[in-house]
JSON list of C-alpha atoms in Angstrom, two decimals:
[
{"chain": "A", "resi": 16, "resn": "UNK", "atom": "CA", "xyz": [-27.93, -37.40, 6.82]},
{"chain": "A", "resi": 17, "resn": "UNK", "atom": "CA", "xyz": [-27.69, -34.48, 4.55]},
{"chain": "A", "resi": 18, "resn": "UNK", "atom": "CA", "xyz": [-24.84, -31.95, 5.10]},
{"chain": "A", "resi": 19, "resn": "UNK", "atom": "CA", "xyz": [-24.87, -28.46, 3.46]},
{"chain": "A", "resi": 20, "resn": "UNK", "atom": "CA", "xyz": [-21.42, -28.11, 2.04]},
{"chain": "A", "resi": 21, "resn": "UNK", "atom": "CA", "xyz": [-21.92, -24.82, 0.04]},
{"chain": "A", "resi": 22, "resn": "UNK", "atom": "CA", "xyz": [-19.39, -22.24, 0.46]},
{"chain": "A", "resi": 23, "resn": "UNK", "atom": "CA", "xyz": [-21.71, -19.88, 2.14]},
{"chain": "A", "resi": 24, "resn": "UNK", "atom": "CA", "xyz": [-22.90, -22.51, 4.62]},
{"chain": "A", "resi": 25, "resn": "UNK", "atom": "CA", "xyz": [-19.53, -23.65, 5.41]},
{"chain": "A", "resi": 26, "resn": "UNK", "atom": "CA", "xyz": [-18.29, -19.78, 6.09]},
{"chain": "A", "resi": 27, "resn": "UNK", "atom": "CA", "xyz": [-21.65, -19.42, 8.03]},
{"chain": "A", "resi": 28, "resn": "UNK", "atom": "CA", "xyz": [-20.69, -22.57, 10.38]},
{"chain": "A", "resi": 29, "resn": "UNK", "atom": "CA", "xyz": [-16.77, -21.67, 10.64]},
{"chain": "A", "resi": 30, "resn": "UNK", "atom": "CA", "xyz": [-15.50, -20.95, 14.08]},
{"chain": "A", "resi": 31, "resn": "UNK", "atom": "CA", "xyz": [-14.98, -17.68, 14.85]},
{"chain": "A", "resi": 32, "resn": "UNK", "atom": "CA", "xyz": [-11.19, -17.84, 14.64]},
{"chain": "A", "resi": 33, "resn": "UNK", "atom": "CA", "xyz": [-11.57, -18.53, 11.03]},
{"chain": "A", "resi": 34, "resn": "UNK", "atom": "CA", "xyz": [-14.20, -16.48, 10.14]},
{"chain": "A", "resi": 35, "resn": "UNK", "atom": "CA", "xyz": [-11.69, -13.34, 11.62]},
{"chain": "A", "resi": 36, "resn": "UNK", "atom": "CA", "xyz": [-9.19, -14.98, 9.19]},
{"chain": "A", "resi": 37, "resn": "UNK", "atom": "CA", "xyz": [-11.27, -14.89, 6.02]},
{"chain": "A", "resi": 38, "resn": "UNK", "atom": "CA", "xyz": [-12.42, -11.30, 6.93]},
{"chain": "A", "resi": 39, "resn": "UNK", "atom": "CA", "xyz": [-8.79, -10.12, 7.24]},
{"chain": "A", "resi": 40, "resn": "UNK", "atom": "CA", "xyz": [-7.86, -11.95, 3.78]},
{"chain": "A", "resi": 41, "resn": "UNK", "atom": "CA", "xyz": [-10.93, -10.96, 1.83]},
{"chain": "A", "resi": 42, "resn": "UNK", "atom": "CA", "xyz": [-9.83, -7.60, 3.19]},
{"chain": "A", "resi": 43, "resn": "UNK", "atom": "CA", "xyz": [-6.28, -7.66, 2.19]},
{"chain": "A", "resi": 44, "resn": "UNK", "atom": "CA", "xyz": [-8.01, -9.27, -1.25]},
{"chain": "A", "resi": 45, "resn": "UNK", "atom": "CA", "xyz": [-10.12, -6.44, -1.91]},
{"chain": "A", "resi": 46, "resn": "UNK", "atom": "CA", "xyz": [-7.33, -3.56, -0.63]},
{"chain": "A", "resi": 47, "resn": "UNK", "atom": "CA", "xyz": [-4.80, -5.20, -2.80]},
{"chain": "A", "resi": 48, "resn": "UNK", "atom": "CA", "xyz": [-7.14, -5.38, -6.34]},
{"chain": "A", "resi": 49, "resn": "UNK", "atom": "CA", "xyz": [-7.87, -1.31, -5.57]},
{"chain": "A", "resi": 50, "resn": "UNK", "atom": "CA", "xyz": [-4.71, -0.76, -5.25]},
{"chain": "A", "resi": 51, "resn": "UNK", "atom": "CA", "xyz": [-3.77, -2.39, -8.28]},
{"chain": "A", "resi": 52, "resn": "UNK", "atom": "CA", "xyz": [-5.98, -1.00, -10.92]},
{"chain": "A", "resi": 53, "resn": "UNK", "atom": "CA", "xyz": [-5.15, 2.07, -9.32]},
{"chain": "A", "resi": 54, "resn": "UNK", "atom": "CA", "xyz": [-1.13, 1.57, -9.46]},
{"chain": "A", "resi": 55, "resn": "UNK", "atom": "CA", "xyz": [-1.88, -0.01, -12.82]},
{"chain": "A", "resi": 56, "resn": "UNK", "atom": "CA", "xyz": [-3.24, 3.61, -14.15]},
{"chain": "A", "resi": 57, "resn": "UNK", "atom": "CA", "xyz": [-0.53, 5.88, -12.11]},
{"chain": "A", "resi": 58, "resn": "UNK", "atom": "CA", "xyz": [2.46, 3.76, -13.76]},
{"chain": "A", "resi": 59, "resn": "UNK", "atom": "CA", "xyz": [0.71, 4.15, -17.26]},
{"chain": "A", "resi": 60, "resn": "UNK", "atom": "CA", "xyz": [0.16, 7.84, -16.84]},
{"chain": "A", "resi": 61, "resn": "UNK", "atom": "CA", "xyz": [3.85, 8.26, -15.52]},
{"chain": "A", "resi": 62, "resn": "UNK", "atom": "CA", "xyz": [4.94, 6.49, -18.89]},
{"chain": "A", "resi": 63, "resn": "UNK", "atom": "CA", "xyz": [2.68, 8.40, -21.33]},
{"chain": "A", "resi": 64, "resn": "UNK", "atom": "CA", "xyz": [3.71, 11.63, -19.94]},
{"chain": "A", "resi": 65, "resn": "UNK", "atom": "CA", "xyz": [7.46, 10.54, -20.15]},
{"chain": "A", "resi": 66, "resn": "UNK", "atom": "CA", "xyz": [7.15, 9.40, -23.80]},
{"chain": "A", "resi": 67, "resn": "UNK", "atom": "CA", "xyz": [5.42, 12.88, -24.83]},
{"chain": "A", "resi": 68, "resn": "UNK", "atom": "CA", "xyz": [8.06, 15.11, -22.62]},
{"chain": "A", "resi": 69, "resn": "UNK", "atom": "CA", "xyz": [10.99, 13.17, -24.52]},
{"chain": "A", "resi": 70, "resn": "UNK", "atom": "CA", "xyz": [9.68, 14.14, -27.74]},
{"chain": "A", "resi": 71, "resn": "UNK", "atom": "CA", "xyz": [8.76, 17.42, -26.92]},
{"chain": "A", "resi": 72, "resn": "UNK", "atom": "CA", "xyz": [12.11, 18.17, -25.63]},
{"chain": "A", "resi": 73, "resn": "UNK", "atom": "CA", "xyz": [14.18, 16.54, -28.36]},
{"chain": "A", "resi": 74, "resn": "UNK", "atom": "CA", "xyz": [12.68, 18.01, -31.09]},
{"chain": "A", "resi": 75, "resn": "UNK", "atom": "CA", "xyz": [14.39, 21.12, -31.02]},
{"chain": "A", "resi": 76, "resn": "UNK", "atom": "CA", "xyz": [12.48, 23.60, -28.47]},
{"chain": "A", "resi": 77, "resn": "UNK", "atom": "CA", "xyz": [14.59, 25.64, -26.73]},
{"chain": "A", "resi": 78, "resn": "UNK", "atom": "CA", "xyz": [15.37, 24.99, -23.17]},
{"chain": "A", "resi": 79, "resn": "UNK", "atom": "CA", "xyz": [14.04, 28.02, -21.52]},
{"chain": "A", "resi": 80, "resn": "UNK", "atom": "CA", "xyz": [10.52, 28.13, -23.70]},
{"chain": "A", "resi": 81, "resn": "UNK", "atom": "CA", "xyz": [10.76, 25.06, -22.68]},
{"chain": "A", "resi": 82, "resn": "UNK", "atom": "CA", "xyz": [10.62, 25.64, -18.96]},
{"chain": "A", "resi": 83, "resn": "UNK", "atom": "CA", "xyz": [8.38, 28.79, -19.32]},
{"chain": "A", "resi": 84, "resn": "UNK", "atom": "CA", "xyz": [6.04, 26.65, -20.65]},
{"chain": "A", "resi": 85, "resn": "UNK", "atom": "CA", "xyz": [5.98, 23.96, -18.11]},
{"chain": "A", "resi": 86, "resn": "UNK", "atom": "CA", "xyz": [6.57, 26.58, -15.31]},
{"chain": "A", "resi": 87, "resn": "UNK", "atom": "CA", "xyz": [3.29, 28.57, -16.42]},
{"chain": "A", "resi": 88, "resn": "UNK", "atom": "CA", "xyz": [0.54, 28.45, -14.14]},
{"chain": "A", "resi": 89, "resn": "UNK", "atom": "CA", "xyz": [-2.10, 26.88, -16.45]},
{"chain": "A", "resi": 90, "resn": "UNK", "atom": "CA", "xyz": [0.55, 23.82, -16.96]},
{"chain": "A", "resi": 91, "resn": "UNK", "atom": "CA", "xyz": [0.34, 20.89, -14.31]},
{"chain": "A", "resi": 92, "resn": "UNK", "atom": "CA", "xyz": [4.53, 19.10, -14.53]},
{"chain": "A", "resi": 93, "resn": "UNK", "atom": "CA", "xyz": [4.39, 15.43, -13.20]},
{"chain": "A", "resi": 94, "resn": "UNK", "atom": "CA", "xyz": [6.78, 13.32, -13.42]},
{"chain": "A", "resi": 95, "resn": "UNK", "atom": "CA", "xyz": [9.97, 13.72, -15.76]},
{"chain": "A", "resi": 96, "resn": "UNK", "atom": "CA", "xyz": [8.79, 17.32, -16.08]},
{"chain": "A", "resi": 97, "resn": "UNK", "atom": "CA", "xyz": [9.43, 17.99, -12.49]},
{"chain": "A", "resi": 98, "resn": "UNK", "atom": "CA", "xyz": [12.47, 16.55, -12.86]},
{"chain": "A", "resi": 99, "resn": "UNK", "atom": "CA", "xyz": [13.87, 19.03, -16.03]},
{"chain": "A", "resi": 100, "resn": "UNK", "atom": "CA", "xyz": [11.80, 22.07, -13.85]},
{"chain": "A", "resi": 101, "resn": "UNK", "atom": "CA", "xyz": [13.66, 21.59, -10.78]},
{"chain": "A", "resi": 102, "resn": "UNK", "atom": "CA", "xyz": [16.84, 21.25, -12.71]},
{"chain": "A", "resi": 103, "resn": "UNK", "atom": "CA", "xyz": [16.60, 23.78, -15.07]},
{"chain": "A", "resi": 104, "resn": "UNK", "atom": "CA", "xyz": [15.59, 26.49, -12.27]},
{"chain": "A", "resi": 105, "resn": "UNK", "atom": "CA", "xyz": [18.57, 25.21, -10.25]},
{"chain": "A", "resi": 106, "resn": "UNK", "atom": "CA", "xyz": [20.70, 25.85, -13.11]},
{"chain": "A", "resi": 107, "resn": "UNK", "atom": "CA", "xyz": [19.21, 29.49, -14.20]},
{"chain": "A", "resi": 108, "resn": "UNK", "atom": "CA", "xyz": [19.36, 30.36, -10.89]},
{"chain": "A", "resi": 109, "resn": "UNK", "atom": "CA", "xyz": [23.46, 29.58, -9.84]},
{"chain": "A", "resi": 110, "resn": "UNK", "atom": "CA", "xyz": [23.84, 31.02, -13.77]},
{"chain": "A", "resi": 111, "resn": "UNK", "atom": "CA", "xyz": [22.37, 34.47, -12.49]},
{"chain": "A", "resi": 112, "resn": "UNK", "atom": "CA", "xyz": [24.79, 34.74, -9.96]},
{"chain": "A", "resi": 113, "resn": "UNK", "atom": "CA", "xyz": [27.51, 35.17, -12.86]},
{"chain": "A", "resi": 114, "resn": "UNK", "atom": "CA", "xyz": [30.47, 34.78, -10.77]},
{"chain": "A", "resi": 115, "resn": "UNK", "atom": "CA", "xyz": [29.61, 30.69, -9.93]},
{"chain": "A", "resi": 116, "resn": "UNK", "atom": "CA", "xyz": [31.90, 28.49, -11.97]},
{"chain": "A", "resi": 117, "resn": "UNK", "atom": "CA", "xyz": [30.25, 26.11, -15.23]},
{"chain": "A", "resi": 118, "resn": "UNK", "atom": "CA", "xyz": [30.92, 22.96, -13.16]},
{"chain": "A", "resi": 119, "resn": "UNK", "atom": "CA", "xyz": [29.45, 23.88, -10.08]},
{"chain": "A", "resi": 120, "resn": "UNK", "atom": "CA", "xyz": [26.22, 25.17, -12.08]},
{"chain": "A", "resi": 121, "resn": "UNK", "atom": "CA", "xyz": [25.67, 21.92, -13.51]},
{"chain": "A", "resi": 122, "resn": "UNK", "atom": "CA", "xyz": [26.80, 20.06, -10.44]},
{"chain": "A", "resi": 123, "resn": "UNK", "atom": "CA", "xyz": [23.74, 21.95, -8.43]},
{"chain": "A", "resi": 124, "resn": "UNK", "atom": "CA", "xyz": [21.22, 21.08, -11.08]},
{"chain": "A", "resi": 125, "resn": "UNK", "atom": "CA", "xyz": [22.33, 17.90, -11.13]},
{"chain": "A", "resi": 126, "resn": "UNK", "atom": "CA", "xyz": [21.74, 17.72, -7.63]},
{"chain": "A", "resi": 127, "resn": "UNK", "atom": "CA", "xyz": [18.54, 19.04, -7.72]},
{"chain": "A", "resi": 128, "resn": "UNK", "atom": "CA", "xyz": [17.20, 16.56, -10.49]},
{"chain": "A", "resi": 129, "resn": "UNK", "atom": "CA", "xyz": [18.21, 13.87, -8.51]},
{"chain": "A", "resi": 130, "resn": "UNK", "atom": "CA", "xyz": [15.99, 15.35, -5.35]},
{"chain": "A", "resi": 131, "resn": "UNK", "atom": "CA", "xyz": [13.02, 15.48, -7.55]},
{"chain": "A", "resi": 132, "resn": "UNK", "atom": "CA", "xyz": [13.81, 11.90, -8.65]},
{"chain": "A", "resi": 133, "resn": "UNK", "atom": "CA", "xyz": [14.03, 10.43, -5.80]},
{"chain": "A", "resi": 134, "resn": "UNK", "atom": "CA", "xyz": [10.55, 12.25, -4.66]},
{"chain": "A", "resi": 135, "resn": "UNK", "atom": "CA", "xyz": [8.62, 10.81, -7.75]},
{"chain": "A", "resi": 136, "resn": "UNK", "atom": "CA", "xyz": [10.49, 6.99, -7.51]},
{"chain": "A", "resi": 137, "resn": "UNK", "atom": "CA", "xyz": [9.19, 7.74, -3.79]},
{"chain": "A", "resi": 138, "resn": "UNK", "atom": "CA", "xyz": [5.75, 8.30, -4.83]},
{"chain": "A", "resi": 139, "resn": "UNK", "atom": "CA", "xyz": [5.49, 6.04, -7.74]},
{"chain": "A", "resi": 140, "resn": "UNK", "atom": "CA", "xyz": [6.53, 3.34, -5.12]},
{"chain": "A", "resi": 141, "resn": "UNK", "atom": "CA", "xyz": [4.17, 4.35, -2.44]},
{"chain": "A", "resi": 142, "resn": "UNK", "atom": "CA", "xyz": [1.72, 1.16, -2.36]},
{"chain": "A", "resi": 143, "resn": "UNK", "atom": "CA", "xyz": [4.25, -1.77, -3.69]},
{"chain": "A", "resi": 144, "resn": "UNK", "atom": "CA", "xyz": [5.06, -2.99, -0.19]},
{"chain": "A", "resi": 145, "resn": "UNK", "atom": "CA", "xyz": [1.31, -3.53, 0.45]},
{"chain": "A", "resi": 146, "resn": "UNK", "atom": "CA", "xyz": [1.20, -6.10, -2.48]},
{"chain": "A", "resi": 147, "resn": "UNK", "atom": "CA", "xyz": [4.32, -7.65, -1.15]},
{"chain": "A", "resi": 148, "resn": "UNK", "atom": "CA", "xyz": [3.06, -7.83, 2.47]},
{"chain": "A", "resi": 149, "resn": "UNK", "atom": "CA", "xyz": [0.20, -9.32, 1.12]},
{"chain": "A", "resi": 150, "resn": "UNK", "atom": "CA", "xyz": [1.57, -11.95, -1.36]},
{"chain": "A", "resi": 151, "resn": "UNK", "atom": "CA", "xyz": [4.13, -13.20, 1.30]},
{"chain": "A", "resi": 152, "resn": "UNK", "atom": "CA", "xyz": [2.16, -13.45, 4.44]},
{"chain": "A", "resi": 153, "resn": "UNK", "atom": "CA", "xyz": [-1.53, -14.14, 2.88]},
{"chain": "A", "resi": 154, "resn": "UNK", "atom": "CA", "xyz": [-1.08, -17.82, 2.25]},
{"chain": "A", "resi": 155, "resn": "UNK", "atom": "CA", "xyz": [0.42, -17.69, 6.27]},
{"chain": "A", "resi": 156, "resn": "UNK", "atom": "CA", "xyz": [-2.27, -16.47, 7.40]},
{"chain": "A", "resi": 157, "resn": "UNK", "atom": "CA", "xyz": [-4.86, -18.69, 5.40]},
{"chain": "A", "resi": 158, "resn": "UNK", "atom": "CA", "xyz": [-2.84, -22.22, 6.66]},
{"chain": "A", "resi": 159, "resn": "UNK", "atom": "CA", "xyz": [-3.17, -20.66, 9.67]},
{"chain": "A", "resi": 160, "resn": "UNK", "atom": "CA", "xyz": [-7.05, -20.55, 9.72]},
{"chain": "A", "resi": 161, "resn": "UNK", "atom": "CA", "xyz": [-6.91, -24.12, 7.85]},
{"chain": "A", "resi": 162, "resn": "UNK", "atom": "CA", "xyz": [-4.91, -25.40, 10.89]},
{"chain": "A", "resi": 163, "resn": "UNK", "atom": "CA", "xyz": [-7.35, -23.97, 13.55]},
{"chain": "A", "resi": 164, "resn": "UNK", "atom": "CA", "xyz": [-9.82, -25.32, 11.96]},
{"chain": "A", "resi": 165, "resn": "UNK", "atom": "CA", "xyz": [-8.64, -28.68, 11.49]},
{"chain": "A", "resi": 166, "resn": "UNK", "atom": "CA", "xyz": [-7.92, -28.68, 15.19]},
{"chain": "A", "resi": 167, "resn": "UNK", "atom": "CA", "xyz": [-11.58, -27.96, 16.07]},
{"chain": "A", "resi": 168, "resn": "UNK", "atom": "CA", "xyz": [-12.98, -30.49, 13.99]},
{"chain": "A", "resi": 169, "resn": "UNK", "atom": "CA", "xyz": [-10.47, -33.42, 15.32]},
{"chain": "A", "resi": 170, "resn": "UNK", "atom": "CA", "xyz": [-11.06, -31.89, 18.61]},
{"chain": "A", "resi": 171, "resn": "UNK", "atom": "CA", "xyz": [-15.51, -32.45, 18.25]},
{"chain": "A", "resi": 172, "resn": "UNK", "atom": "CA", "xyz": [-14.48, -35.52, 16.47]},
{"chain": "A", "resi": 173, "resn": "UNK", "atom": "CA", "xyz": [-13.25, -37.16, 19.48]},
{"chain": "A", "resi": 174, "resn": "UNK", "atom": "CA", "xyz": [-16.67, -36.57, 21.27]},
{"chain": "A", "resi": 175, "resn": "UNK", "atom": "CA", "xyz": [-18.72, -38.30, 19.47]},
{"chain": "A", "resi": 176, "resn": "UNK", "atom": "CA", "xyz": [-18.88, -42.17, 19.85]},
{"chain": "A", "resi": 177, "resn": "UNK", "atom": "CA", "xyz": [-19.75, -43.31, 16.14]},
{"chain": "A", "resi": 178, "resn": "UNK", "atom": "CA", "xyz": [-17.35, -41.05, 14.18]},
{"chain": "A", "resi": 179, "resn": "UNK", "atom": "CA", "xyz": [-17.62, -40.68, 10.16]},
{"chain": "A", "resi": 180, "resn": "UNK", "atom": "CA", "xyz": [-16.58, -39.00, 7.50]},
{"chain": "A", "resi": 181, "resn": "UNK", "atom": "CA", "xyz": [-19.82, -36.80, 7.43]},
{"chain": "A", "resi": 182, "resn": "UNK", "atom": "CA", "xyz": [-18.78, -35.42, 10.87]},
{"chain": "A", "resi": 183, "resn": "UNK", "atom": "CA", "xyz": [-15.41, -34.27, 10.27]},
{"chain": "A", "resi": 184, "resn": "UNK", "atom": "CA", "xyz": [-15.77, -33.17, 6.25]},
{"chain": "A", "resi": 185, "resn": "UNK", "atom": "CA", "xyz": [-17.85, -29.69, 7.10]},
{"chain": "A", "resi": 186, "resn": "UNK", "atom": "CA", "xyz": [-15.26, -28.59, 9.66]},
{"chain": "A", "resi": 187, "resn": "UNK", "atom": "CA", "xyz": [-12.34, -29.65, 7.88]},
{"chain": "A", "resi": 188, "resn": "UNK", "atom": "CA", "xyz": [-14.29, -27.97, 4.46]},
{"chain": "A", "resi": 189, "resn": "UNK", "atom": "CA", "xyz": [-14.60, -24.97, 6.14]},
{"chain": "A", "resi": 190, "resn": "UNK", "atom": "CA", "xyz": [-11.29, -24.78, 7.31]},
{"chain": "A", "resi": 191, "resn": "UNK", "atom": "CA", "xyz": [-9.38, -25.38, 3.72]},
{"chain": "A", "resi": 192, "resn": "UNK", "atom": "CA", "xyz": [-11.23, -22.10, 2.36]},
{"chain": "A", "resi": 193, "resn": "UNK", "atom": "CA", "xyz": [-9.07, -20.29, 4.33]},
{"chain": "A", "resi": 194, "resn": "UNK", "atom": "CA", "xyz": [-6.29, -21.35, 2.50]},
{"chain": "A", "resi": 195, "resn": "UNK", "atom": "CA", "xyz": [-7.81, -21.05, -0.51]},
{"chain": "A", "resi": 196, "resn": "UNK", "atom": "CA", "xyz": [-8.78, -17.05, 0.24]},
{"chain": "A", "resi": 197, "resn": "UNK", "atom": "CA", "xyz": [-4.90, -16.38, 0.88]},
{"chain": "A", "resi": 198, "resn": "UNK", "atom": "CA", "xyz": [-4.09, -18.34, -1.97]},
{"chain": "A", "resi": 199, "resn": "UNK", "atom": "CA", "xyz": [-6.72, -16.17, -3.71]},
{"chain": "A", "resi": 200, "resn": "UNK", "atom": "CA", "xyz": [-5.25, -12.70, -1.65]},
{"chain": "A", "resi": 201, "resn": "UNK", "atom": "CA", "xyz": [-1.56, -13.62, -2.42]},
{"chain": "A", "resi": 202, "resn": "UNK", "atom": "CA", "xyz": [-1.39, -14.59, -6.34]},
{"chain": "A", "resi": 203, "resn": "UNK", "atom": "CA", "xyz": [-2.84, -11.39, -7.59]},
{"chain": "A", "resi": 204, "resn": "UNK", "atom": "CA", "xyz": [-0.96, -9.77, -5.23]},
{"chain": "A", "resi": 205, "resn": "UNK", "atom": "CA", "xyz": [2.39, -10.97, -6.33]},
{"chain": "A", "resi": 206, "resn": "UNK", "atom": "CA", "xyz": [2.16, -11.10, -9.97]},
{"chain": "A", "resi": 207, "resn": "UNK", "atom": "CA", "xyz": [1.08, -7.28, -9.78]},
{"chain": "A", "resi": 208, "resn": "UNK", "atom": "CA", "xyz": [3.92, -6.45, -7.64]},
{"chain": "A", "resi": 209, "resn": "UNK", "atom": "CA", "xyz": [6.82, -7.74, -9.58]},
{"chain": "A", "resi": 210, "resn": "UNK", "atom": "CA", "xyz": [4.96, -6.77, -12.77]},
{"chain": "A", "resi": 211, "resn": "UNK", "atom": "CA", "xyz": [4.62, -2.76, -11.20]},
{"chain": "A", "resi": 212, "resn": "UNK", "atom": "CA", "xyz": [8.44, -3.37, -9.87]},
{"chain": "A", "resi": 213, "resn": "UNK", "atom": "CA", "xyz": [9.91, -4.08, -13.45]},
{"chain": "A", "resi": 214, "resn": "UNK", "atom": "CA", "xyz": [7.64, -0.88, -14.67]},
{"chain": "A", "resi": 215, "resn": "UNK", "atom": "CA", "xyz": [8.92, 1.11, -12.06]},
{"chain": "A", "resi": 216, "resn": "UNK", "atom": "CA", "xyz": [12.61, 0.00, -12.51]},
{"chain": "A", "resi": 217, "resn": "UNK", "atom": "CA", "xyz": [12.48, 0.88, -16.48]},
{"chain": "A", "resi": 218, "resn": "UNK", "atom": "CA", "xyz": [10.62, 4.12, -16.01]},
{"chain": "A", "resi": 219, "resn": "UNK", "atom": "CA", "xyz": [13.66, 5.01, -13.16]},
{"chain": "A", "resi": 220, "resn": "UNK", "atom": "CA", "xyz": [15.61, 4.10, -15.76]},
{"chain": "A", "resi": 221, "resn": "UNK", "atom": "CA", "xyz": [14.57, 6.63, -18.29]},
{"chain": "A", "resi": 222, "resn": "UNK", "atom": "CA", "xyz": [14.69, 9.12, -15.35]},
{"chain": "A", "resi": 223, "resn": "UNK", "atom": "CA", "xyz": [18.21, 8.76, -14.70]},
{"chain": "A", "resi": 224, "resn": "UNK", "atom": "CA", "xyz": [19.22, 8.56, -18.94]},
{"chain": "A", "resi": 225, "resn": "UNK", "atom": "CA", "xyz": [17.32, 11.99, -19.26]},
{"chain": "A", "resi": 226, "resn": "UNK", "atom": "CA", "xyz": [19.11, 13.48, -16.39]},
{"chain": "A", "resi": 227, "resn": "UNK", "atom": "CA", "xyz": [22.14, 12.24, -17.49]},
{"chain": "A", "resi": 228, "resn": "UNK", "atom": "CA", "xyz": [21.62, 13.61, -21.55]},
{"chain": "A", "resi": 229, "resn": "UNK", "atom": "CA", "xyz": [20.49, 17.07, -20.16]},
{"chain": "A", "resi": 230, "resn": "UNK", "atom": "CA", "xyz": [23.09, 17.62, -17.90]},
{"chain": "A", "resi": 231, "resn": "UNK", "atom": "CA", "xyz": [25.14, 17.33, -20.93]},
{"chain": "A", "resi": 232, "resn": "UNK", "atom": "CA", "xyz": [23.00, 20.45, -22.40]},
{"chain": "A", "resi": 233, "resn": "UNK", "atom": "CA", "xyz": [23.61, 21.88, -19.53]},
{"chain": "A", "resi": 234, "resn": "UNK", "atom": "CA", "xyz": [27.10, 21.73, -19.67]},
{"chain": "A", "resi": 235, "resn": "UNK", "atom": "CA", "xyz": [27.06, 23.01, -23.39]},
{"chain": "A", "resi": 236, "resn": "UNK", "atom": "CA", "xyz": [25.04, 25.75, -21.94]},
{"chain": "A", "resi": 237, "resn": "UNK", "atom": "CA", "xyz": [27.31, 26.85, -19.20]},
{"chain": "A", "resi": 238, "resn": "UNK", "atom": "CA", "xyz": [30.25, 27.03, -21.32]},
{"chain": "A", "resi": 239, "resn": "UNK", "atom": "CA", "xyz": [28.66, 29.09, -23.64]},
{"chain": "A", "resi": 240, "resn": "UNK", "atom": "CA", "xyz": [28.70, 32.71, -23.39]}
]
């Protein structure tokens, strides 16, 4: 007897309880790599643009051609330049009042630097949980398949009078792919999420060090008549 045990033949011949399961992990598989390559370029961009705004802004430009600049209409902020534009308006704004006190100036720009931070960690962070939902419940869901599918075949296996190996190796085949594609779903998945979350946790980093070494300028600045 000749059994087909290609991968395509053994899909083709799977119950459909494990077919739904491969469809839902190739799925997750394919949703997970886009998301990825995608979160790959975001984080990259996010860092690039940090690394130029830091030396723009440290190498000696003045604060408010600073922020005319970046506030112009031609100029696109993301990231850490939202971030000094929605603190740097706070603080020209309580500073036009005149009679609001130094502290409370930079206290309300503070404020409104951490707003815009938490906005762009929020954003930054958007797809993350996919890729952990993914890593942690792929391999679940492909034992889960495998185990179906082991039942079926030990299940037809006890019909037939002359058993062998032959009979039982396609089902039981077809039912260890399933792990396999959540074992294939899951790894990328979790090596690009912890890789993305160590990114993300240095880049909030530098978010929260700038804030903290311009509301220092800041404070210089209020003092100052």
């Amino acid at each position: 007897m000749n059994t087909d045990l290609s991968i395509l033949h053994l899909v083709k011949e799977a119950s459909f309880v494990v077919q739904f399961v491969m469809f839902i992990l190739l799925s997750a598989s394919i949703a997970s790599w886009t998301f990825i390559f995608t979160k790959r370029k975001e984080l990259s961009e996010a860092i690039s643009i940090t690394e130029d705004f830091e030396d723009e802004f440290w190498s000696g430009v003045g604060l408010a051609e600073l922020y005319k600049k970046m506030a112009s209409d031609r100029f696109e902020p993301e990231g850490i330049e939202k971030i000094f534009l929605a603190g740097y308006r706070e603080f020209a704004r309580m500073r036009q009042k005149g009679e609001v006190e130094p502290a409370v100036q930079v206290e309300s720009a503070q404020r409104a630097m951490r707003i815009e931070l938490s906005r762009e960690l929020d954003r930054l962070d958007e797809t993350l949980p996919f890729l952990a939902t993914v890593g942690s419940t792929s391999p679940y869901i492909g034992l889960f398949g495998t185990v179906w599918g082991i039942m079926n075949s030990f299940r037809a296996l006890g019909e037939i009078k002359n058993a062998t190996l032959a009979n039982v190796a396609p089902g039981i085949s077809e039912a260890l792919i399933a792990t396999a594609i959540g074992l294939f779903a899951a790894i990328p998945a979790v090596i690009a999420y912890n890789r993305f979350s160590t990114r993300l946790d240095r880049l909030a980093g530098r978010y929260e060090l700038f804030i903290d070494e311009f509301v220092v300028l800041l404070q210089r600045q209020a003092h100052s008549k």
